[in-house]
Short mmCIF file of C-alpha atoms and ligand atoms in Angstrom, two decimals:
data_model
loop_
_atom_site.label_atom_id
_atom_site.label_comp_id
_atom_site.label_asym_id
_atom_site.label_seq_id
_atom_site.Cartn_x
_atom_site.Cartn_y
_atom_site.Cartn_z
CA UNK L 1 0.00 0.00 0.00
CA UNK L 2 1.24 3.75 -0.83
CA UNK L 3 0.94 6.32 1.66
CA UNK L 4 -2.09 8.38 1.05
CA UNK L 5 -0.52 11.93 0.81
CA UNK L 6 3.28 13.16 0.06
CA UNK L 7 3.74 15.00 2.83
CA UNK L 8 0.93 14.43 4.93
CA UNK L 9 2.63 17.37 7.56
CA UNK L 10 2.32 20.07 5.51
CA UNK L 11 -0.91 18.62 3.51
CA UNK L 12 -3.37 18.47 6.47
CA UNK L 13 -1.79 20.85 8.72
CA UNK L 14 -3.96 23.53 10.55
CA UNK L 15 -5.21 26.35 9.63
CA UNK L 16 -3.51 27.55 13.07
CA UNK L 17 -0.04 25.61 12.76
CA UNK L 18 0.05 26.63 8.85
CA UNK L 19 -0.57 30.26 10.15
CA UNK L 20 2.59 30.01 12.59
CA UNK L 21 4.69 28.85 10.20
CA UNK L 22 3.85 31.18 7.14
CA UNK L 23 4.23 34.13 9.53
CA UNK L 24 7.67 32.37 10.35
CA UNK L 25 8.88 32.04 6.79
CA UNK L 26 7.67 35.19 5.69
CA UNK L 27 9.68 37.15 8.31
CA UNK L 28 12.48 35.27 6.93
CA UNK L 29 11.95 36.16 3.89
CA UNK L 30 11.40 40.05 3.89
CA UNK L 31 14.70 40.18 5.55
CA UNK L 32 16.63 38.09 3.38
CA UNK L 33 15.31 40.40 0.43
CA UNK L 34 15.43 43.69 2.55
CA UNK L 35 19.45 42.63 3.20
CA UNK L 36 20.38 41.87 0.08
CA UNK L 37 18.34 43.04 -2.80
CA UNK L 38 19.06 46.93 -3.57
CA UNK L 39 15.22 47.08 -5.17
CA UNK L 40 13.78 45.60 -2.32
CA UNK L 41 15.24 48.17 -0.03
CA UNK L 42 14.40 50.85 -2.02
CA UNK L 43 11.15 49.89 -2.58
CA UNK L 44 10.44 48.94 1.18
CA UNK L 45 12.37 52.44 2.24
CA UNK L 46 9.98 54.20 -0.35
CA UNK L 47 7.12 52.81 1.47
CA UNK L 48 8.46 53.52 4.88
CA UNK L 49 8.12 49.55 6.20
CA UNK L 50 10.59 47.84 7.53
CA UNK L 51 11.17 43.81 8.17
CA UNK L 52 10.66 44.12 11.64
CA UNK L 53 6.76 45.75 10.65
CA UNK L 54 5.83 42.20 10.22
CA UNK L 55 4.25 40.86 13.28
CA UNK L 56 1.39 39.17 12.06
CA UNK L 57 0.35 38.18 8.82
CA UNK L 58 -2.09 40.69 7.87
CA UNK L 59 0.90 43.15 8.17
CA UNK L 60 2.31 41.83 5.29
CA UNK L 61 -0.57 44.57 3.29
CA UNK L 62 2.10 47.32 4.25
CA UNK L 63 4.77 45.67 1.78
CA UNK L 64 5.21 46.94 -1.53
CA UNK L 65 4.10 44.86 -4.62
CA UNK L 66 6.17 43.43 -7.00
CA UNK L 67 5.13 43.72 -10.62
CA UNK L 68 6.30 42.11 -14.26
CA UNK L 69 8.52 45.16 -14.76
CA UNK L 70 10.30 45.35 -11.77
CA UNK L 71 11.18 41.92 -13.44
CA UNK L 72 12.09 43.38 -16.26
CA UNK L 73 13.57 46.63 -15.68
CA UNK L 74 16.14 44.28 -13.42
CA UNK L 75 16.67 41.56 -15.55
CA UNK L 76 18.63 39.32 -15.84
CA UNK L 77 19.49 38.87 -12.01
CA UNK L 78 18.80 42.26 -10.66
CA UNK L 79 16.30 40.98 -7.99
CA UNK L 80 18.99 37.84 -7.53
CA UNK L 81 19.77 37.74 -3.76
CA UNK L 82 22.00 35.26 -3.70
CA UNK L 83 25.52 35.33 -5.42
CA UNK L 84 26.04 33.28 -8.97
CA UNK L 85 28.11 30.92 -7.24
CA UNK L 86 24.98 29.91 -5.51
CA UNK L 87 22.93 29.39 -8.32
CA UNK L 88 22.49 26.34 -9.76
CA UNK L 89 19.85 26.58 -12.79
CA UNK L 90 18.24 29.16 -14.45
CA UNK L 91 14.75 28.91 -16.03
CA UNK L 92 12.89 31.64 -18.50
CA UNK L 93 9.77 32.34 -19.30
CA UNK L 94 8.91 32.73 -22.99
CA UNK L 95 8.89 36.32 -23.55
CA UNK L 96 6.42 36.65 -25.94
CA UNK L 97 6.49 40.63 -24.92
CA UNK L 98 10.04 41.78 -24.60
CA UNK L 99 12.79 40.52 -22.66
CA UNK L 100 12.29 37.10 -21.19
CA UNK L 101 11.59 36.74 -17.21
CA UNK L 102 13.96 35.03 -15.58
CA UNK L 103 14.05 32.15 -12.80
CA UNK L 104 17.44 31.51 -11.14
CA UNK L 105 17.50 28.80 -8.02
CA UNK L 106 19.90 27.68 -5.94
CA UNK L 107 19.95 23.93 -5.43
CA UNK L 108 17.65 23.91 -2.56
CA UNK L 109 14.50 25.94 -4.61
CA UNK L 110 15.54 23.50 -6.41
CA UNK L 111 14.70 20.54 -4.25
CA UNK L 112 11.69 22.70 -2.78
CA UNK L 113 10.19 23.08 -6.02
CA UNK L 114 10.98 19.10 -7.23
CA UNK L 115 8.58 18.07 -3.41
CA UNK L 116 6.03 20.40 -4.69
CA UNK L 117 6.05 19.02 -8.07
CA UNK L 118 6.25 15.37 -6.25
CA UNK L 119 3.17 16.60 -3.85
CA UNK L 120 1.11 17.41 -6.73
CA UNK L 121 1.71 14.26 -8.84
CA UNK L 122 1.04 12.24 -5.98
CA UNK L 123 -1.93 14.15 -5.23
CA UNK L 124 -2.73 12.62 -8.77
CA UNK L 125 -2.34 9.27 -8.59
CA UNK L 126 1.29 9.00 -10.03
CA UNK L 127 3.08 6.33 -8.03
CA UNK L 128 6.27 4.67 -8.40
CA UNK L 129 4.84 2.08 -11.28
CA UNK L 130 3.38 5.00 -13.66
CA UNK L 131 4.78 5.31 -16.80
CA UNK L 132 4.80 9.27 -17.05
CA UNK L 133 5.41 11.11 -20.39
CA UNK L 134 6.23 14.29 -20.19
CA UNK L 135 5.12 16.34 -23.14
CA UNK L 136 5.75 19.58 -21.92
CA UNK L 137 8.11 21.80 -23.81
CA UNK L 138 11.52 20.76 -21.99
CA UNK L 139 14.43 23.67 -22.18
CA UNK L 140 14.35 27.24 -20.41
CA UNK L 141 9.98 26.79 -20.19
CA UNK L 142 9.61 25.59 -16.26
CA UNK L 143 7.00 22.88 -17.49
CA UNK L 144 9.30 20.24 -18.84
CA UNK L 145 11.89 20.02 -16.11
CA UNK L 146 9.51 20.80 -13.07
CA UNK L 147 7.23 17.73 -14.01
CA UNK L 148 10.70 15.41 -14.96
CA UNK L 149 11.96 16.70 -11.46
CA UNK L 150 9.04 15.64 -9.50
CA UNK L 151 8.29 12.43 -11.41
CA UNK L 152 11.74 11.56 -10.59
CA UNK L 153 11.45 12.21 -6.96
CA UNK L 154 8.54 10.18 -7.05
CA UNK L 155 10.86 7.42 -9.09
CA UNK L 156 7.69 6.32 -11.55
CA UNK L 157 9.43 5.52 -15.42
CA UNK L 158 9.53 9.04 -16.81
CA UNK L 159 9.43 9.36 -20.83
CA UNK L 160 10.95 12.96 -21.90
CA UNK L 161 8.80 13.62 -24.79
CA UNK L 162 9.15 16.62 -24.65
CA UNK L 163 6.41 18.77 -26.80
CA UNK L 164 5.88 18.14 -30.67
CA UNK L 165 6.38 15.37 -32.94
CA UNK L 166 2.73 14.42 -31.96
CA UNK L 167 2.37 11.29 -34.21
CA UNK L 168 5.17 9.94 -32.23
CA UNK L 169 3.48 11.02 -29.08
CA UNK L 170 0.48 8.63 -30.11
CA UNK L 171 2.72 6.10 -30.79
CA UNK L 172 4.34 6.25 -27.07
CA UNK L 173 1.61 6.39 -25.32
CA UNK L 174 0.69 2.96 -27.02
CA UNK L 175 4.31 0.86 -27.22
CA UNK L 176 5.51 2.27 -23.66
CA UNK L 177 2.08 1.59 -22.31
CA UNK L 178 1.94 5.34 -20.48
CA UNK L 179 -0.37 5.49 -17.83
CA UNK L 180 0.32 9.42 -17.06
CA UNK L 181 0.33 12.49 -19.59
CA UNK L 182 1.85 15.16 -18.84
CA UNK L 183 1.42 18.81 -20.75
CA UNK L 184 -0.92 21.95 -22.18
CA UNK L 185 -4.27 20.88 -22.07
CA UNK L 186 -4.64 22.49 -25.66
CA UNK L 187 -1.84 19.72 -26.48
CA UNK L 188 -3.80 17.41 -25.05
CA UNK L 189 -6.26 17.95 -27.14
CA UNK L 190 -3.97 18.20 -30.50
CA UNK L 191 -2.47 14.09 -29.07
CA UNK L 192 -6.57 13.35 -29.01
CA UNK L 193 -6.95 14.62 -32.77
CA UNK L 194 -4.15 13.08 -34.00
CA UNK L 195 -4.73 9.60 -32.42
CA UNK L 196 -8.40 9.81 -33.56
CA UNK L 197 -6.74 10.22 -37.69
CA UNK L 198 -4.09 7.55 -36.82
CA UNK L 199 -7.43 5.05 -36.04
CA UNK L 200 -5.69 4.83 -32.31
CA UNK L 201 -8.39 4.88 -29.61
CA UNK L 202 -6.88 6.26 -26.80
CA UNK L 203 -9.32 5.17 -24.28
CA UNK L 204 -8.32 1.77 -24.99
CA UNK L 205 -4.28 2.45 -24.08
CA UNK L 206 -3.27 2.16 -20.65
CA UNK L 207 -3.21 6.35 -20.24
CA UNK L 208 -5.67 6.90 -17.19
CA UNK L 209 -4.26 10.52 -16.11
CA UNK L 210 -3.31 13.63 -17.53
CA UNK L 211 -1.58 16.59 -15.41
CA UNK L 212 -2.17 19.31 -17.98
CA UNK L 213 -1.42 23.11 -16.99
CA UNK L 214 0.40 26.53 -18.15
CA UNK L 215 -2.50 27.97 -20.13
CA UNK L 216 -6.41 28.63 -19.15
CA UNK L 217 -9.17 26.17 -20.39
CA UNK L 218 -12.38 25.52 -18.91
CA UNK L 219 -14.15 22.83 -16.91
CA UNK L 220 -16.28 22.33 -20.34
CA UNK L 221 -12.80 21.50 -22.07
CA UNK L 222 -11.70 19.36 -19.18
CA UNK L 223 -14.95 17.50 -19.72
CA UNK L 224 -14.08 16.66 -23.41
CA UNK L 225 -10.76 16.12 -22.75
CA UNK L 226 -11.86 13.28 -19.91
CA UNK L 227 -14.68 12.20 -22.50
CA UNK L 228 -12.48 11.97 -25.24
CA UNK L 229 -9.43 10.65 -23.39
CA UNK L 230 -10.93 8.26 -21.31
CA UNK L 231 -8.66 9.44 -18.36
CA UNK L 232 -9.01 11.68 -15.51
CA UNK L 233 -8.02 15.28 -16.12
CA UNK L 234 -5.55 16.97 -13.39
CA UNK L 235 -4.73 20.33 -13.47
CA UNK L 236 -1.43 22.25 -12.35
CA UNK L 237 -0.33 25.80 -11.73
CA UNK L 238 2.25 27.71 -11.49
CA UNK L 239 4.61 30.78 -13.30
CA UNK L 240 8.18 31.44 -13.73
CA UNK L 241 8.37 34.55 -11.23
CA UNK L 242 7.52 32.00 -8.43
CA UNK L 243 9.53 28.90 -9.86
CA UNK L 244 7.06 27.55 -12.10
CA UNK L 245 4.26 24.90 -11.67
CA UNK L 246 4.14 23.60 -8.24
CA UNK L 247 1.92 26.76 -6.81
CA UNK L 248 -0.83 24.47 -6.49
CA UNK L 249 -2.60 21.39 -7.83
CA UNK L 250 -6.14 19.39 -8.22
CA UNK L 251 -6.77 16.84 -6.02
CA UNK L 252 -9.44 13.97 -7.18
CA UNK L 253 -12.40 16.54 -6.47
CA UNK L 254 -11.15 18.85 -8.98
CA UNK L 255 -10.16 21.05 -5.98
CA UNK L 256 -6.80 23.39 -6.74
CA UNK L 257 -5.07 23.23 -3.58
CA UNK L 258 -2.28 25.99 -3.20
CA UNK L 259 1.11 24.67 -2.02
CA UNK L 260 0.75 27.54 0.89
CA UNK L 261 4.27 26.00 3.23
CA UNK L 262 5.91 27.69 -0.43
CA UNK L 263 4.09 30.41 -1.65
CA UNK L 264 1.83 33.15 0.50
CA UNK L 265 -1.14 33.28 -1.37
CA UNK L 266 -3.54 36.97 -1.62
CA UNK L 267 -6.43 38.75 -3.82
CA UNK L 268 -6.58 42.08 -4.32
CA UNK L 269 -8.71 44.35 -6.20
CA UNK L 270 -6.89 44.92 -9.43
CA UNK L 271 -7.64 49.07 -9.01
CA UNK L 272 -7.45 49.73 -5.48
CA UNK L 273 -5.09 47.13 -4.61
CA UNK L 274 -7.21 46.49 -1.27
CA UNK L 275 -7.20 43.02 -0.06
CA UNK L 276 -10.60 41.42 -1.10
CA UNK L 277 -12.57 39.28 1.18
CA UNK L 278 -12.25 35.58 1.22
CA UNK L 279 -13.68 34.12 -1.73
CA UNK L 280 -14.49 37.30 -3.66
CA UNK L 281 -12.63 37.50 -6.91
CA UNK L 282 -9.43 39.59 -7.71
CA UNK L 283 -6.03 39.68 -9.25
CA UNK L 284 -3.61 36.95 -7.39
CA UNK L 285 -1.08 37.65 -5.37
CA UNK L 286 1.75 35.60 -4.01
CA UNK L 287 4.89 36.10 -1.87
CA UNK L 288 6.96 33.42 -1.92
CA UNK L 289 7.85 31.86 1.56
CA UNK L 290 10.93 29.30 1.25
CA UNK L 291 12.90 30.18 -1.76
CA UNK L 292 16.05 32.32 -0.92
CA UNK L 293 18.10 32.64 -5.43
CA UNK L 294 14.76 35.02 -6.34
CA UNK L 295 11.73 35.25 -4.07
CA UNK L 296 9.18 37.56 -4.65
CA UNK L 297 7.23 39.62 -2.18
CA UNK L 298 3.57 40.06 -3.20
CA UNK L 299 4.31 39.65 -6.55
CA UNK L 300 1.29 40.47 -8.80
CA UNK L 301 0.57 37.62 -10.99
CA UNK L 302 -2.36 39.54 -12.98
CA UNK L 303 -4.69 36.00 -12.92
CA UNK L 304 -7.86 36.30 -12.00
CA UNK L 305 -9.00 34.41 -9.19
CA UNK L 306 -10.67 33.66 -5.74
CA UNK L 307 -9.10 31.82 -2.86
CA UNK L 308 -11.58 29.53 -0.55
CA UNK L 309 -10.69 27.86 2.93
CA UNK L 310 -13.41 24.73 2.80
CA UNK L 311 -13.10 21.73 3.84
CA UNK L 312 -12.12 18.94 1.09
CA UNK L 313 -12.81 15.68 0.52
CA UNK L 314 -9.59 14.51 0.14
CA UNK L 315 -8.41 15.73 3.57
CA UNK L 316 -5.85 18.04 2.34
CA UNK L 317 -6.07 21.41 4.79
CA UNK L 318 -4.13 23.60 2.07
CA UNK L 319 -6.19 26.74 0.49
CA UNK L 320 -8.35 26.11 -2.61
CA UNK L 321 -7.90 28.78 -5.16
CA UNK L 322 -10.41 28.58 -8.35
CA UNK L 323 -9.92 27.70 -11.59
CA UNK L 324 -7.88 30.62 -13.32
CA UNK L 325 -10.58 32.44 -15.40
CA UNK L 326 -8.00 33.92 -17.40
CA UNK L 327 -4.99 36.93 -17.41
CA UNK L 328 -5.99 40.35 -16.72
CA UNK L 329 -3.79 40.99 -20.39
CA UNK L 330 -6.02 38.38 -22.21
CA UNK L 331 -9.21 40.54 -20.70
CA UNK L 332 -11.27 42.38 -23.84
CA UNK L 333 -13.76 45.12 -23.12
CA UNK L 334 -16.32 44.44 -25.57
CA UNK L 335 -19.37 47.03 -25.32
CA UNK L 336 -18.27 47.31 -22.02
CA UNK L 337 -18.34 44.05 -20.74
CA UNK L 338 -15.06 42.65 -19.68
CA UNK L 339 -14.67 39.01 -21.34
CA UNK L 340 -11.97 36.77 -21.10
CA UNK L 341 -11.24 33.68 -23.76
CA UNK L 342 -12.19 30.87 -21.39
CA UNK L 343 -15.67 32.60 -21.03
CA UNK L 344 -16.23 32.33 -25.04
CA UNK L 345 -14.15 29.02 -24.80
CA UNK L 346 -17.12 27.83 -22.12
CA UNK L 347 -19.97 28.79 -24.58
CA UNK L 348 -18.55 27.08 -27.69
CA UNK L 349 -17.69 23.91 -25.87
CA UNK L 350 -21.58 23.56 -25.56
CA UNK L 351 -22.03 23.06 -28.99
CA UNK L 352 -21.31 19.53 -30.16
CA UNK L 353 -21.16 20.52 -33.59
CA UNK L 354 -17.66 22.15 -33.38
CA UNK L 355 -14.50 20.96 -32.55
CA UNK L 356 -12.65 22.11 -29.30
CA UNK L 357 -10.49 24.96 -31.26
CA UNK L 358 -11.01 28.43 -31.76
CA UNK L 359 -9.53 31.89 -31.86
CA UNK L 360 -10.44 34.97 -31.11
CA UNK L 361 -9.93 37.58 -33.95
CA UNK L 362 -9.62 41.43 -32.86
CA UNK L 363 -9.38 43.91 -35.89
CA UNK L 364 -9.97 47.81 -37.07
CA UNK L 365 -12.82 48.80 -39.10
CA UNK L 366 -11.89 52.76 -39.63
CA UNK L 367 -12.28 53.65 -36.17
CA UNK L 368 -14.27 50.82 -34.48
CA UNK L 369 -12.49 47.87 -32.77
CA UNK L 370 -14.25 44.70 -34.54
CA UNK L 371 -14.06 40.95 -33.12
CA UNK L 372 -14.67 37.77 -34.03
CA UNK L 373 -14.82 34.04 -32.78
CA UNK L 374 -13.85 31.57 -35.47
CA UNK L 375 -14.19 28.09 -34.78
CA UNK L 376 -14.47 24.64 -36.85
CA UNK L 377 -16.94 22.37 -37.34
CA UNK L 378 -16.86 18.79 -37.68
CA UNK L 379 -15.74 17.76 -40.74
CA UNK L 380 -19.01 15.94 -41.37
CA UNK L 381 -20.87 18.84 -40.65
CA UNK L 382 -19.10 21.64 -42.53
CA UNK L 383 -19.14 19.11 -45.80
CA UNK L 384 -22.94 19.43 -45.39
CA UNK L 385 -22.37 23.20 -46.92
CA UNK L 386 -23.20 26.78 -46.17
CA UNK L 387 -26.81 26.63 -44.82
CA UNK L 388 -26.12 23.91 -41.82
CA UNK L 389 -22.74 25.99 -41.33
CA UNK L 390 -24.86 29.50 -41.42
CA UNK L 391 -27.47 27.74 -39.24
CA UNK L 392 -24.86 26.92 -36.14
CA UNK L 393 -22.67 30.06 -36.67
CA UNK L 394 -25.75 31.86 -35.64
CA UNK L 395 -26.57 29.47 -32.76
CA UNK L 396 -23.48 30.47 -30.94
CA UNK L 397 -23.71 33.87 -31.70
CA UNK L 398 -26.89 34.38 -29.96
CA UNK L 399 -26.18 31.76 -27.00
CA UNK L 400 -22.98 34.20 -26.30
CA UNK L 401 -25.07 36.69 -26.20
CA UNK L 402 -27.64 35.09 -24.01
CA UNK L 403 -24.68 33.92 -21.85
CA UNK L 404 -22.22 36.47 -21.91
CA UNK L 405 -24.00 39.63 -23.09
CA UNK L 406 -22.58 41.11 -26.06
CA UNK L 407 -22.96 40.46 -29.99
CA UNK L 408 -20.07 38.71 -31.78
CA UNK L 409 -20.21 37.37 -35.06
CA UNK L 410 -19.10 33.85 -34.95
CA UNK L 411 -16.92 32.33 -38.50
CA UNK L 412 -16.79 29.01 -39.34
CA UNK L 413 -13.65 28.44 -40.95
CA UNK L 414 -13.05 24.96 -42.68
CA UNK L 415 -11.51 22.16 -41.11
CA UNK L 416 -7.90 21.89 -39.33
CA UNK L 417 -7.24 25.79 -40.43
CA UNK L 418 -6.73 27.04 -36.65
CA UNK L 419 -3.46 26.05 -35.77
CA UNK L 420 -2.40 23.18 -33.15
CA UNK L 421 -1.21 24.31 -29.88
CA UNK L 422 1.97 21.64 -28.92
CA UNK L 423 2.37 24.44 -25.87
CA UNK L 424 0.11 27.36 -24.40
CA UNK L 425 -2.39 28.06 -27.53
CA UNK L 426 -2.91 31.33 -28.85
CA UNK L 427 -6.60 32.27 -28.75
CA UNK L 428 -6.49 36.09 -29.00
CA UNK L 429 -5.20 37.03 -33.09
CA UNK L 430 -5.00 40.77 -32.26
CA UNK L 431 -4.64 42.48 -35.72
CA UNK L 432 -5.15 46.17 -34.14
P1 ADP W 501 4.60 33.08 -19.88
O1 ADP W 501 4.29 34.35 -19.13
O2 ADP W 501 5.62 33.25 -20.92
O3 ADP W 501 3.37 32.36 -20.34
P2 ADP W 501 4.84 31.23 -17.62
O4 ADP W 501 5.01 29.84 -18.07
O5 ADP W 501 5.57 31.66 -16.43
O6 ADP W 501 5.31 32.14 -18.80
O7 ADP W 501 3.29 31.50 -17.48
C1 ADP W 501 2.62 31.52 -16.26
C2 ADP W 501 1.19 31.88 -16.51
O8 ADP W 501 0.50 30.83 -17.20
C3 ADP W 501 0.37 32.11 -15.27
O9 ADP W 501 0.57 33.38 -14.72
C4 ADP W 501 -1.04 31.91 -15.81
O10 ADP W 501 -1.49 33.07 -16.49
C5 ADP W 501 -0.85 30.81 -16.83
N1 ADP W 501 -1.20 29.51 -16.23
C6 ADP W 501 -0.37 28.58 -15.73
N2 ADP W 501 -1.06 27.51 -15.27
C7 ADP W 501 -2.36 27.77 -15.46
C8 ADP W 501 -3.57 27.09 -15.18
N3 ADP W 501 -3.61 25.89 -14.62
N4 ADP W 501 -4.74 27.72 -15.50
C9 ADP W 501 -4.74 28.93 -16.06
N5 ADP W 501 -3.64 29.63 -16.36
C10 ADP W 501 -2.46 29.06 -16.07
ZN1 ZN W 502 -8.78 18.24 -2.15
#
């Protein structure tokens, strides 16, 4: 028999005990910055607190935030507080917007962040006789060496897949027999497709789990995904600035438990900044607790999220935050209503007519911003010509409208034209 939890301590501690020792760590931790970090002191001094203001907890509200361009106004290693010699690896994030973030640890983040990858996978029924393929994107992206790392620890057979090649993918999961997949959940869905052409059926393999994170999707595409898959569909978060994935995981009840020993989780009102009150939703905020190469203090995340203390099923004590609705950069004001992808994702996974891809199209008529959803159909379907695809198109325009309140034209475009995601898909084309 395996032990139930990883680390049953810090799993199902109290709310009290869990209390003592985040006040603990985070005293630590505002010093070790405040000590060594030029920015930090500044930024602290600027604000007129000092380590020794934090007594309890809730004092923590007097700190200063950290944002994305504190990042990268210091990068590389600006906000390092540990010399090189102490570093051991050094992660990126992609950079899709400028200069990369980057993620230096010494070798015990290291080890911190491999038991929180461990925790999670156990959490997820990865044992020691999985067969885990990893087909996140493995290089300077945190995904591909967090999950090897904590597959390791937990000593199942990892297979370093790494992301792409997806026909080979298919063909992995069947000869190794994987029982665990590991990567995007838009990936997920691309390793469906392409099994479904090769004639594989995927529900008859061995896979029974996938650990799919990095990008938002909703419950609607984890349904298909678990449908389609024939597994159960485990979800991960994390993001470079804290270390990567490892910030929290789902347990079996689709709960997202935050790994709160390692990172100080908040919500604050994205405009006043204010702490919101437990539950309500708000930009995500987290200080990290243990890690001493790069640790932030209240670093502003920009998800959108809510943070609940309920009991769970699985006996796990650590904070539940909900599922990520989306990035406060994805967010569109249309007719001002604020809508995020995974809202129009949720709509036009209710339609079984389409397939589980679409993007979101933002353009310039003169003036006037002008968006659109383009989606497939099934191939079956869109073969059956204009009328049946005119008939649907319209469907989904007015059930986004019933659901989310605002008119958007919805384009079919013919099969397999929106691009595969092998990583974090792209659903916002913004052609501005
Ligand atoms: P990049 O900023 O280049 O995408 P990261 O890999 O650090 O680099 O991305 C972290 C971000 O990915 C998070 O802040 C969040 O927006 C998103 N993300 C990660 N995991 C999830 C998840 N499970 N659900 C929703 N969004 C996620
Ligand atoms: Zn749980």
């Amino acid at each position: 028999m395996f032990k139930k939890y990883w680390d049953e301590k810090f799993e199902t501690m109290n709310d009290g005990a869990m209390k003592k020792f985040q006040l603990e760590k985070l005293k630590e931790t505002v010093k070790w910055v405040y000590d060594r970090v030029p920015f930090y002191k500044k930024a602290f001094d600027n604000q007129g607190v000092k380590p020794s203001d934090l007594q309890e907890l809730a004092d923590l509200a007097k700190f200063p935030f950290t944002i994305k361009t504190d990042l990268r106004d210091n990068y590389p290693f600006g906000l390092c507080a540990v010399p090189m010699a102490d570093v051991v690896r050094i992660h990126a994030s992609s950079g899709t917007t400028g200069k990369p973030i980057t993620g230096p640890y010494t070798a015990e983040d290291l080890d911190q962040w491999t038991e929180c990858m461990a925790r999670g996978l156990w959490a997820q029924e990865v044992r020691p006789d999985s067969i885990l393929q990893n087909a996140y994107g493995m290089g300077l992206f945190t995904g591909g060496l967090g999950f090897h790392q904590g597959a390791l620890r937990i000593g199942c057979a990892v297979v370093p897949s790494g992301a792409g090649m997806t026909e080979r993918q298919v063909m992995l999961i069947q000869d190794f027999g994987t029982t665990a997949l590991c990567c995007t959940p838009s990936y997920c869905l691309t390793i469906i497709e392409k099994a479904e052409k090769m004639g594989v059926d995927i529900k008859k393999t061995a896979l029974r789990t996938g650990h799919f994170g990095a990008e938002p999707w909703s419950v609607e595409m984890r349904n298909d995904i678990e449908g389609r898959g024939g597994i159960h569909a485990y979800e991960h978060y994390g993001l470079t600035e804290l270390g990567g994935p490892g910030i929290s995981f789902t347990c079996e009840f689709y709960q997202i438990h935050v790994n709160e020993d390692h990172v100080y989780p908040e919500i604050v009102d994205p405009e006043t900044l204010q702490p919101v009150p437990e539950g309500e939703e708000g930009e995500l905020v987290f200080t990290a607790l243990q890690r001493r190469a790069m640790p932030m203090i209240r670093y502003r995340t920009r998800d959108i999220c809510s943070l609940k203390r309920e009991k769970c099923q699985c006996g796990r004590t650590l904070i539940t935050m909900d599922k990520i609705l989306g990035r406060s950069d994805d967010m569109m004001i249309i007719s001002g209503v604020n809508v995020f992808p995974s809202q129009i994702e949720t709509v036009l996974m209710e339609f079984p007519e389409v397939e589980p891809q679409y993007q979101i199209r933002l353009s310039k008529k003169g003036y006037i911003d002008h968006i659109t959803v383009e989606t497939e159909l099934k191939k079956h379907l869109y073969d059956e010509g204009k009328s049946k695809i005119d008939t649907i198109s319209k469907s989904i325009s007015t059930r986004i409208h019933q659901i989310i309140g605002i008119n958007v034209p919805v384009t079919v475009v013919p099969p397999e034209t929106i691009e595969r995601s092998i990583g974090k898909a792209k659903r916002i084309i913004d052609e501005r």
